Amino acid sequence: MARTKGGPPVVDRRVRRTQAALQCALIDLVEDRELSQISVADVAERAEVSRSTFYDHYRDVHELAEAACTEMLDELISLVSAIGGDPERGGPTGSLETFFATLAKHAGLYKSLLGPQGSARIIDHIRRRITAEALLTSTGKATPTKDDPDNVHAAFVAGALIGLAADWLQRDCAHTPAEMAALAWPLLSSCRFGADGVRATPVCDGSHT
């Protein structure tokens, strides 16, 4: 691999092309079958490279899946910060609708990744990213302490979103993104926001009678 003078390695164009081919191959394959059913040989054959070439770039199919989904996951997770009332996205449910619409755009991929035979590594990655985004959005805290109650609220929102997404995808997106947003918003807002949009004490913390 080439290096700049005194600097970090420069990724060769051929490396980028090979990685892009492998990532595209996996995305194509996962639209038709579960991630657990896709082998290194399947990906290599679709990308028209050898298995040894695959292992030059990735340890396994799950690591490839993480790399292949990075851009899409970034787009998906960025929507979390706007959930709760971005006027440009249609108010309280607008960004939530966009969240589900983005899932639907690559339904086969996300269904495979988040399903029962999906990638625990990727699910954990998404959960951590959404938790951090929810915490930063609602409190401005980037690094909470372990006993910070706001971390519990953020983790709850992350778990709820992932659970809703996985269930919806497994049901072949039976509801439209708009319907899902309308159904999900009251549940999420009860633990994130009060009537004026300010984060309220969660109704699930036992303090309400």
XYZ file of N, CA and C in Angstrom:
627
model
N 0.843 -1.191 0.000
C 0.000 0.000 0.000
C 0.878 1.239 0.000
N 0.553 2.196 -0.847
C 1.356 3.412 -0.949
C 1.182 4.266 0.289
N 2.227 5.066 0.579
C 2.166 5.969 1.717
C 2.557 7.373 1.263
N 1.927 8.369 1.903
C 2.381 9.727 1.678
C 3.643 9.918 2.494
N 4.498 10.843 2.096
C 5.766 11.057 2.785
C 5.519 11.479 4.229
N 5.897 10.612 5.160
C 5.728 10.916 6.577
C 4.292 10.854 7.052
N 3.387 10.354 6.210
C 1.975 10.345 6.583
C 1.394 8.954 6.599
N 0.069 8.850 6.762
C -0.601 7.554 6.834
C -0.681 6.890 5.468
N -1.016 5.604 5.406
C -1.126 4.902 4.131
C -2.210 5.517 3.250
N -1.973 5.505 1.972
C -2.964 5.968 1.008
C -3.605 4.738 0.388
N -4.925 4.654 0.453
C -5.622 3.492 -0.080
C -5.516 3.492 -1.602
N -4.998 2.429 -2.145
C -4.839 2.293 -3.581
C -6.203 2.267 -4.259
N -6.265 2.813 -5.466
C -7.532 2.818 -6.205
C -8.043 1.408 -6.432
N -7.133 0.489 -6.672
C -7.541 -0.897 -6.886
C -8.160 -1.489 -5.629
N -7.649 -1.102 -4.479
C -8.217 -1.562 -3.208
C -9.634 -1.037 -3.061
N -9.811 0.252 -3.344
C -11.147 0.842 -3.233
C -12.121 0.182 -4.199
N -11.653 -0.080 -5.418
C -12.530 -0.715 -6.407
C -12.927 -2.117 -5.960
N -11.953 -2.861 -5.438
C -12.251 -4.218 -4.978
C -13.214 -4.197 -3.803
N -12.982 -3.310 -2.847
C -13.877 -3.209 -1.696
C -15.275 -2.799 -2.126
N -15.364 -1.870 -3.062
C -16.672 -1.434 -3.559
C -17.396 -2.584 -4.247
N -16.654 -3.385 -5.011
C -17.257 -4.525 -5.698
C -17.779 -5.553 -4.702
N -17.009 -5.816 -3.656
C -17.434 -6.763 -2.623
C -18.656 -6.248 -1.874
N -18.666 -4.967 -1.556
C -19.796 -4.384 -0.842
C -21.060 -4.413 -1.687
N -20.943 -4.065 -2.954
C -22.106 -4.101 -3.848
C -22.618 -5.527 -4.016
N -21.699 -6.471 -4.086
C -22.086 -7.874 -4.223
C -22.895 -8.330 -3.018
N -22.443 -7.959 -1.829
C -23.164 -8.358 -0.621
C -24.543 -7.715 -0.566
N -24.629 -6.438 -0.892
C -25.916 -5.744 -0.864
C -26.891 -6.396 -1.836
N -26.401 -6.800 -2.997
C -27.260 -7.496 -3.961
C -27.727 -8.837 -3.403
N -26.815 -9.585 -2.821
C -27.142 -10.915 -2.310
C -28.117 -10.871 -1.146
N -27.940 -9.897 -0.258
C -28.739 -9.854 0.958
C -30.178 -9.423 0.677
N -30.433 -8.912 -0.509
C -31.802 -8.582 -0.886
C -32.620 -9.845 -1.138
N -31.936 -10.957 -1.396
C -32.621 -12.193 -1.763
C -32.545 -13.298 -0.717
N -31.609 -13.178 0.232
C -31.484 -14.232 1.243
C -30.938 -13.662 2.549
N -31.071 -14.440 3.610
C -30.606 -14.002 4.917
C -29.082 -13.874 4.926
N -28.593 -12.953 5.735
C -27.150 -12.749 5.836
C -26.447 -14.029 6.265
N -27.081 -14.782 7.166
C -26.475 -16.016 7.671
C -26.330 -17.084 6.590
N -27.050 -16.919 5.488
C -27.002 -17.897 4.402
C -26.006 -17.507 3.311
N -25.348 -16.371 3.501
C -24.400 -15.882 2.498
C -22.979 -16.229 2.932
N -22.256 -16.895 2.080
C -20.883 -17.299 2.395
C -19.877 -16.376 1.710
N -18.650 -16.496 2.148
C -17.568 -15.743 1.502
C -17.494 -16.120 0.027
N -17.681 -17.404 -0.265
C -17.635 -17.870 -1.655
C -18.730 -17.213 -2.493
N -19.924 -17.053 -1.902
C -21.027 -16.403 -2.618
C -20.664 -14.976 -3.002
N -20.117 -14.259 -2.034
C -19.756 -12.856 -2.269
C -18.645 -12.760 -3.303
N -17.636 -13.596 -3.150
C -16.504 -13.567 -4.075
C -16.952 -13.873 -5.504
N -17.834 -14.852 -5.632
C -18.327 -15.207 -6.963
C -19.112 -14.055 -7.577
N -19.990 -13.431 -6.789
C -20.790 -12.318 -7.304
C -19.902 -11.130 -7.675
N -18.869 -10.889 -6.893
C -17.967 -9.761 -7.151
C -16.900 -10.090 -8.195
N -16.856 -11.375 -8.589
C -15.886 -11.841 -9.580
C -14.442 -11.656 -9.103
N -14.229 -12.047 -7.851
C -12.875 -12.052 -7.293
C -12.667 -13.403 -6.609
N -11.452 -13.688 -6.225
C -11.161 -14.946 -5.537
C -11.449 -14.818 -4.045
N -11.573 -15.964 -3.380
C -11.784 -15.946 -1.934
C -10.583 -15.339 -1.218
N -9.396 -15.620 -1.717
C -8.207 -15.046 -1.082
C -8.220 -13.525 -1.182
N -8.758 -13.005 -2.285
C -8.883 -11.550 -2.425
C -9.860 -11.006 -1.394
N -10.952 -11.737 -1.175
C -11.913 -11.329 -0.143
C -11.200 -11.184 1.193
N -10.425 -12.198 1.571
C -9.758 -12.191 2.880
C -8.619 -11.174 2.965
N -8.213 -10.650 1.833
C -7.236 -9.558 1.855
C -7.858 -8.282 2.419
N -9.202 -8.221 2.378
C -9.896 -6.983 2.754
C -10.792 -7.127 3.989
N -11.381 -8.304 4.185
C -12.332 -8.481 5.288
C -12.128 -9.828 5.976
N -12.394 -9.859 7.277
C -12.249 -11.107 8.032
C -13.369 -12.082 7.713
N -14.584 -11.548 7.563
C -15.740 -12.401 7.328
C -16.857 -11.581 6.698
N -17.982 -12.232 6.437
C -19.112 -11.564 5.794
C -19.689 -10.472 6.684
N -19.659 -10.676 8.003
C -20.216 -9.678 8.914
C -19.398 -8.390 8.898
N -18.085 -8.521 8.835
C -17.257 -7.316 8.747
C -17.519 -6.593 7.428
N -17.692 -7.353 6.360
C -18.034 -6.754 5.069
C -19.376 -6.041 5.154
N -20.338 -6.663 5.838
C -21.665 -6.049 5.971
C -21.581 -4.714 6.695
N -20.765 -4.652 7.744
C -20.582 -3.385 8.458
C -20.042 -2.311 7.528
N -19.042 -2.671 6.741
C -18.442 -1.708 5.821
C -19.428 -1.306 4.733
N -20.169 -2.272 4.220
C -21.109 -2.008 3.131
C -22.257 -1.116 3.568
N -22.613 -1.208 4.851
C -23.784 -0.483 5.342
C -23.441 0.842 6.006
N -22.170 1.165 6.120
C -21.772 2.354 6.872
C -22.485 3.607 6.403
N -22.460 3.865 5.107
C -23.070 5.089 4.581
C -24.572 5.095 4.813
N -25.219 3.941 4.568
C -26.662 3.869 4.765
C -27.023 4.002 6.245
N -26.217 3.398 7.117
C -26.474 3.504 8.549
C -26.284 4.934 9.031
N -25.280 5.616 8.487
C -25.069 7.015 8.859
C -26.283 7.856 8.490
N -26.830 7.604 7.308
C -28.026 8.331 6.865
C -29.198 8.038 7.796
N -29.365 6.767 8.147
C -30.474 6.358 9.003
C -30.351 6.962 10.394
N -29.174 6.863 10.985
C -28.966 7.326 12.355
C -29.025 8.842 12.452
N -28.623 9.532 11.382
C -28.692 10.996 11.401
C -30.121 11.490 11.540
N -31.083 10.672 11.146
C -32.489 11.064 11.248
C -32.963 11.092 12.692
N -32.289 10.349 13.569
C -32.699 10.289 14.972
C -32.637 11.665 15.613
N -31.623 12.447 15.256
C -31.457 13.767 15.863
C -32.597 14.702 15.525
N -33.306 14.433 14.419
C -34.392 15.320 14.004
C -35.759 14.848 14.487
N -35.830 13.630 15.028
C -37.115 13.124 15.507
C -37.583 13.963 16.685
N -38.774 14.502 16.577
C -39.317 15.276 17.682
C -39.718 16.678 17.318
N -39.615 17.057 16.047
C -40.143 18.353 15.708
C -39.297 19.214 14.808
N -38.786 18.680 13.733
C -38.079 19.478 12.747
C -39.101 20.002 11.754
N -39.396 21.306 11.745
C -40.414 21.855 10.856
C -40.162 21.534 9.388
N -38.899 21.499 8.986
C -38.587 21.242 7.593
C -38.890 19.804 7.201
N -39.036 18.930 8.178
C -39.333 17.523 7.888
C -40.777 17.163 8.223
N -41.597 18.151 8.491
C -43.006 17.870 8.707
C -43.420 17.742 10.148
N -42.716 18.410 11.066
C -43.129 18.407 12.459
C -42.728 17.150 13.195
N -43.415 16.862 14.309
C -43.028 15.763 15.196
C -42.860 14.408 14.523
N -43.760 14.080 13.575
C -43.678 12.751 12.963
C -42.947 12.747 11.627
N -42.570 13.923 11.131
C -41.951 13.986 9.807
C -40.653 13.214 9.701
N -39.743 13.432 10.655
C -38.456 12.735 10.616
C -38.623 11.254 10.915
N -39.595 10.927 11.742
C -39.862 9.524 12.042
C -40.369 8.813 10.784
N -41.212 9.501 10.030
C -41.679 8.932 8.763
C -40.503 8.715 7.810
N -39.593 9.688 7.757
C -38.416 9.557 6.904
C -37.541 8.395 7.364
N -37.457 8.193 8.676
C -36.697 7.074 9.244
C -37.225 5.752 8.695
N -38.548 5.569 8.741
C -39.137 4.323 8.250
C -39.065 4.233 6.727
N -39.189 5.363 6.046
C -39.076 5.358 4.583
C -37.673 4.951 4.149
N -36.675 5.379 4.915
C -35.291 5.010 4.614
C -35.079 3.513 4.819
N -35.696 2.961 5.856
C -35.640 1.513 6.059
C -36.285 0.780 4.888
N -37.443 1.286 4.450
C -38.180 0.638 3.366
C -37.402 0.659 2.056
N -36.595 1.697 1.877
C -35.810 1.841 0.644
C -34.865 0.662 0.455
N -34.359 0.134 1.553
C -33.471 -1.032 1.506
C -34.036 -2.104 2.441
N -35.318 -2.401 2.269
C -36.019 -3.306 3.186
C -35.368 -4.683 3.264
N -34.974 -5.230 2.124
C -34.364 -6.555 2.127
C -33.086 -6.595 2.936
N -32.278 -5.562 2.781
C -31.014 -5.489 3.507
C -31.243 -5.375 5.005
N -32.057 -4.409 5.417
C -32.279 -4.190 6.842
C -33.045 -5.350 7.482
N -33.951 -5.959 6.730
C -34.678 -7.120 7.258
C -33.698 -8.241 7.578
N -32.740 -8.430 6.705
C -31.740 -9.474 6.919
C -30.810 -9.133 8.076
N -30.369 -7.880 8.143
C -29.427 -7.475 9.183
C -30.052 -7.473 10.568
N -31.325 -7.048 10.661
C -31.979 -6.902 11.959
C -32.829 -8.105 12.344
N -32.952 -9.070 11.447
C -33.801 -10.225 11.698
C -33.164 -11.250 12.618
N -33.877 -12.350 12.880
C -33.397 -13.378 13.817
C -32.104 -14.053 13.377
N -31.826 -14.047 12.076
C -30.590 -14.638 11.571
C -29.605 -13.556 11.123
N -29.795 -12.348 11.623
C -28.978 -11.218 11.203
C -27.643 -11.128 11.919
N -27.100 -9.926 11.943
C -25.774 -9.710 12.526
C -25.881 -9.041 13.888
N -25.543 -9.777 14.944
C -25.563 -9.202 16.295
C -24.582 -8.044 16.390
N -23.494 -8.152 15.652
C -22.476 -7.104 15.659
C -23.045 -5.793 15.109
N -23.789 -5.887 14.014
C -24.353 -4.684 13.404
C -25.492 -4.134 14.246
N -26.319 -5.014 14.804
C -27.413 -4.561 15.663
C -26.864 -3.798 16.857
N -25.794 -4.316 17.461
C -25.182 -3.629 18.598
C -24.589 -2.293 18.166
N -23.999 -2.262 16.992
C -23.433 -1.019 16.456
C -24.535 0.027 16.277
N -25.658 -0.382 15.687
C -26.778 0.545 15.471
C -27.329 1.019 16.809
N -27.487 0.084 17.759
C -28.035 0.442 19.071
C -27.168 1.486 19.760
N -25.864 1.261 19.744
C -24.953 2.209 20.392
C -24.990 3.573 19.707
N -25.036 3.576 18.384
C -25.050 4.835 17.645
C -26.336 5.616 17.901
N -27.482 4.921 17.891
C -28.758 5.601 18.123
C -28.838 6.097 19.560
N -28.347 5.302 20.510
C -28.335 5.731 21.910
C -27.539 7.018 22.065
N -26.363 7.058 21.469
C -25.514 8.247 21.558
C -26.177 9.449 20.900
N -26.807 9.233 19.751
C -27.465 10.328 19.031
C -28.661 10.844 19.818
N -29.448 9.922 20.390
C -30.617 10.322 21.177
C -30.197 11.091 22.423
N -29.127 10.645 23.060
C -28.633 11.320 24.264
C -28.131 12.722 23.934
N -27.366 12.828 22.866
C -26.817 14.124 22.470
C -27.927 15.088 22.084
N -28.946 14.580 21.389
C -30.048 15.428 20.935
C -30.886 15.941 22.092
N -31.189 15.060 23.045
C -32.100 15.445 24.125
C -31.421 16.175 25.275
N -30.110 15.958 25.467
C -29.438 16.553 26.628
C -28.183 17.347 26.285
N -27.659 17.149 25.087
C -26.413 17.807 24.726
C -25.193 17.106 25.282
N -25.396 15.957 25.927
C -24.286 15.203 26.521
C -23.740 14.193 25.519
N -22.443 14.240 25.319
C -21.817 13.295 24.396
C -21.288 12.063 25.122
N -20.874 12.250 26.382
C -20.301 11.143 27.158
C -20.899 11.128 28.561
N -22.031 10.456 28.762
C -22.668 10.421 30.073
C -21.909 9.533 31.048
N -22.144 9.752 32.328
C -21.589 8.854 33.336
C -22.423 7.584 33.364
N -21.869 6.532 33.961
C -22.550 5.244 33.950
C -23.892 5.286 34.668
N -24.006 6.132 35.724
C -25.245 6.170 36.494
C -26.154 7.316 36.065
N -25.881 7.929 34.933
C -26.691 9.043 34.438
C -28.045 8.514 33.974
N -29.166 8.980 34.574
C -30.484 8.491 34.158
C -30.805 8.810 32.710
N -30.223 9.891 32.177
C -30.482 10.234 30.782
C -29.982 9.152 29.842
N -28.969 8.426 30.262
C -28.458 7.334 29.442
C -29.497 6.225 29.323
N -30.266 6.017 30.390
C -31.334 5.021 30.370
C -32.415 5.441 29.385
N -32.777 6.723 29.412
C -33.807 7.219 28.497
C -33.365 7.038 27.048
N -32.119 7.397 26.771
C -31.599 7.294 25.408
C -31.540 5.839 24.951
N -31.124 4.947 25.848
C -31.053 3.524 25.516
C -32.444 2.964 25.254
N -33.429 3.470 26.008
C -34.808 3.025 25.810
C -35.291 3.412 24.420
N -35.036 4.657 24.027
C -35.440 5.135 22.704
C -34.763 4.308 21.612
N -33.463 4.044 21.784
C -32.726 3.260 20.792
C -33.305 1.855 20.665
N -33.544 1.216 21.808
C -34.104 -0.129 21.783
C -35.484 -0.162 21.162
N -36.288 0.861 21.469
C -37.640 0.932 20.916
C -37.602 1.081 19.401
N -36.748 1.961 18.910
C -36.656 2.179 17.467
C -36.176 0.928 16.737
N -35.159 0.276 17.294
C -34.642 -0.935 16.653
C -35.693 -2.040 16.677
N -36.384 -2.185 17.810
C -37.422 -3.199 17.913
C -38.565 -2.957 16.947
N -39.011 -1.700 16.857
C -40.070 -1.345 15.917
C -39.640 -1.615 14.483
N -38.418 -1.201 14.172
C -37.908 -1.378 12.814
C -37.842 -2.858 12.446
N -37.290 -3.669 13.339
C -37.143 -5.095 13.061
C -38.501 -5.769 12.884
N -39.447 -5.447 13.767
C -40.779 -6.052 13.684
C -41.484 -5.647 12.395
N -41.409 -4.374 12.061
C -42.046 -3.862 10.846
C -41.476 -4.534 9.598
N -40.169 -4.669 9.549
C -39.530 -5.295 8.397
C -39.881 -6.775 8.296
N -39.935 -7.461 9.447
C -40.292 -8.881 9.432
C -41.729 -9.092 8.974
N -42.568 -8.063 9.151
C -43.964 -8.129 8.696
C -44.112 -7.565 7.284
N -42.975 -7.458 6.587
C -42.952 -6.963 5.204
C -43.567 -5.580 5.066
N -43.264 -4.724 6.044
C -43.679 -3.310 6.007
C -45.190 -3.185 5.793
N -45.952 -3.904 6.631
C -47.409 -3.929 6.484
C -48.030 -2.540 6.577
N -47.485 -1.680 7.434
C -47.947 -0.294 7.526
C -47.038 0.595 6.684
N -47.583 1.696 6.191
C -46.760 2.650 5.452
C -45.846 3.390 6.430
N -44.772 4.013 5.937
C -43.918 4.811 6.821
C -44.700 5.876 7.582
N -45.672 6.503 6.928
C -46.483 7.535 7.590
C -47.309 6.933 8.719
N -47.865 5.757 8.475
C -48.658 5.089 9.510
C -47.774 4.674 10.681
N -46.595 4.165 10.385
C -45.674 3.773 11.453
C -45.263 4.976 12.293
N -45.016 6.097 11.631
C -44.635 7.312 12.355
C -45.753 7.753 13.285
N -46.988 7.710 12.789
C -48.137 8.130 13.596
C -48.351 7.198 14.784
N -48.103 5.911 14.592
C -48.277 4.939 15.671
C -47.135 5.005 16.689
N -45.925 5.241 16.200
C -44.751 5.194 17.072
C -44.520 6.476 17.852
N -44.875 7.622 17.275
C -44.541 8.893 17.914
C -45.109 9.043 19.325
N -46.394 8.734 19.573
C -46.907 8.877 20.946
C -46.133 8.031 21.954
N -45.689 6.854 21.529
C -44.950 5.969 22.431
C -43.569 6.527 22.736
N -42.887 7.002 21.707
C -41.550 7.562 21.904
C -41.601 8.878 22.664
N -42.582 9.707 22.336
C -42.658 11.029 22.959
C -42.988 10.935 24.443
N -43.667 9.875 24.859
C -44.010 9.733 26.272
C -42.774 9.584 27.146
N -41.682 9.125 26.556
C -40.443 8.976 27.312
C -39.381 9.991 26.922
N -39.652 10.797 25.915
C -38.645 11.774 25.504
C -39.101 13.212 25.673
N -40.371 13.483 25.413
C -40.803 14.860 25.358
C -42.092 15.098 26.127
N -42.225 16.299 26.653
C -43.479 16.749 27.212
C -44.290 17.407 26.117
N -45.404 17.994 26.452
C -46.273 18.601 25.458
C -45.606 19.765 24.746
N -44.679 20.443 25.425
C -44.025 21.598 24.817
C -42.739 21.228 24.097
N -42.458 19.925 23.967
C -41.266 19.493 23.251
C -40.055 19.328 24.134
N -40.168 19.662 25.428
C -39.052 19.523 26.353
C -39.082 18.123 26.941
N -37.917 17.501 27.085
C -37.888 16.138 27.605
C -38.531 16.071 28.971
N -39.459 15.174 29.114
C -40.199 15.028 30.360
C -39.746 13.793 31.107
N -40.191 13.670 32.366
C -39.921 12.453 33.124
C -40.667 11.312 32.465
N -40.012 10.216 32.132
C -40.668 9.125 31.438
C -41.862 8.589 32.218
N -42.937 8.261 31.496
C -44.109 7.700 32.152
C -43.817 6.289 32.639
N -42.713 5.719 32.167
C -42.408 4.337 32.524
C -41.469 4.232 33.719
N -41.202 5.343 34.411
C -40.222 5.255 35.498
C -40.852 5.023 36.866
N -42.195 4.846 36.893
C -42.858 4.542 38.149
C -43.216 5.760 38.965
N -42.896 6.969 38.486
C -43.177 8.173 39.262
C -44.576 8.707 39.031
N -45.268 8.160 38.003
C -46.620 8.602 37.710
C -47.618 7.665 38.373
N -48.635 8.249 38.915
C -49.671 7.434 39.554
C -50.989 7.657 38.865
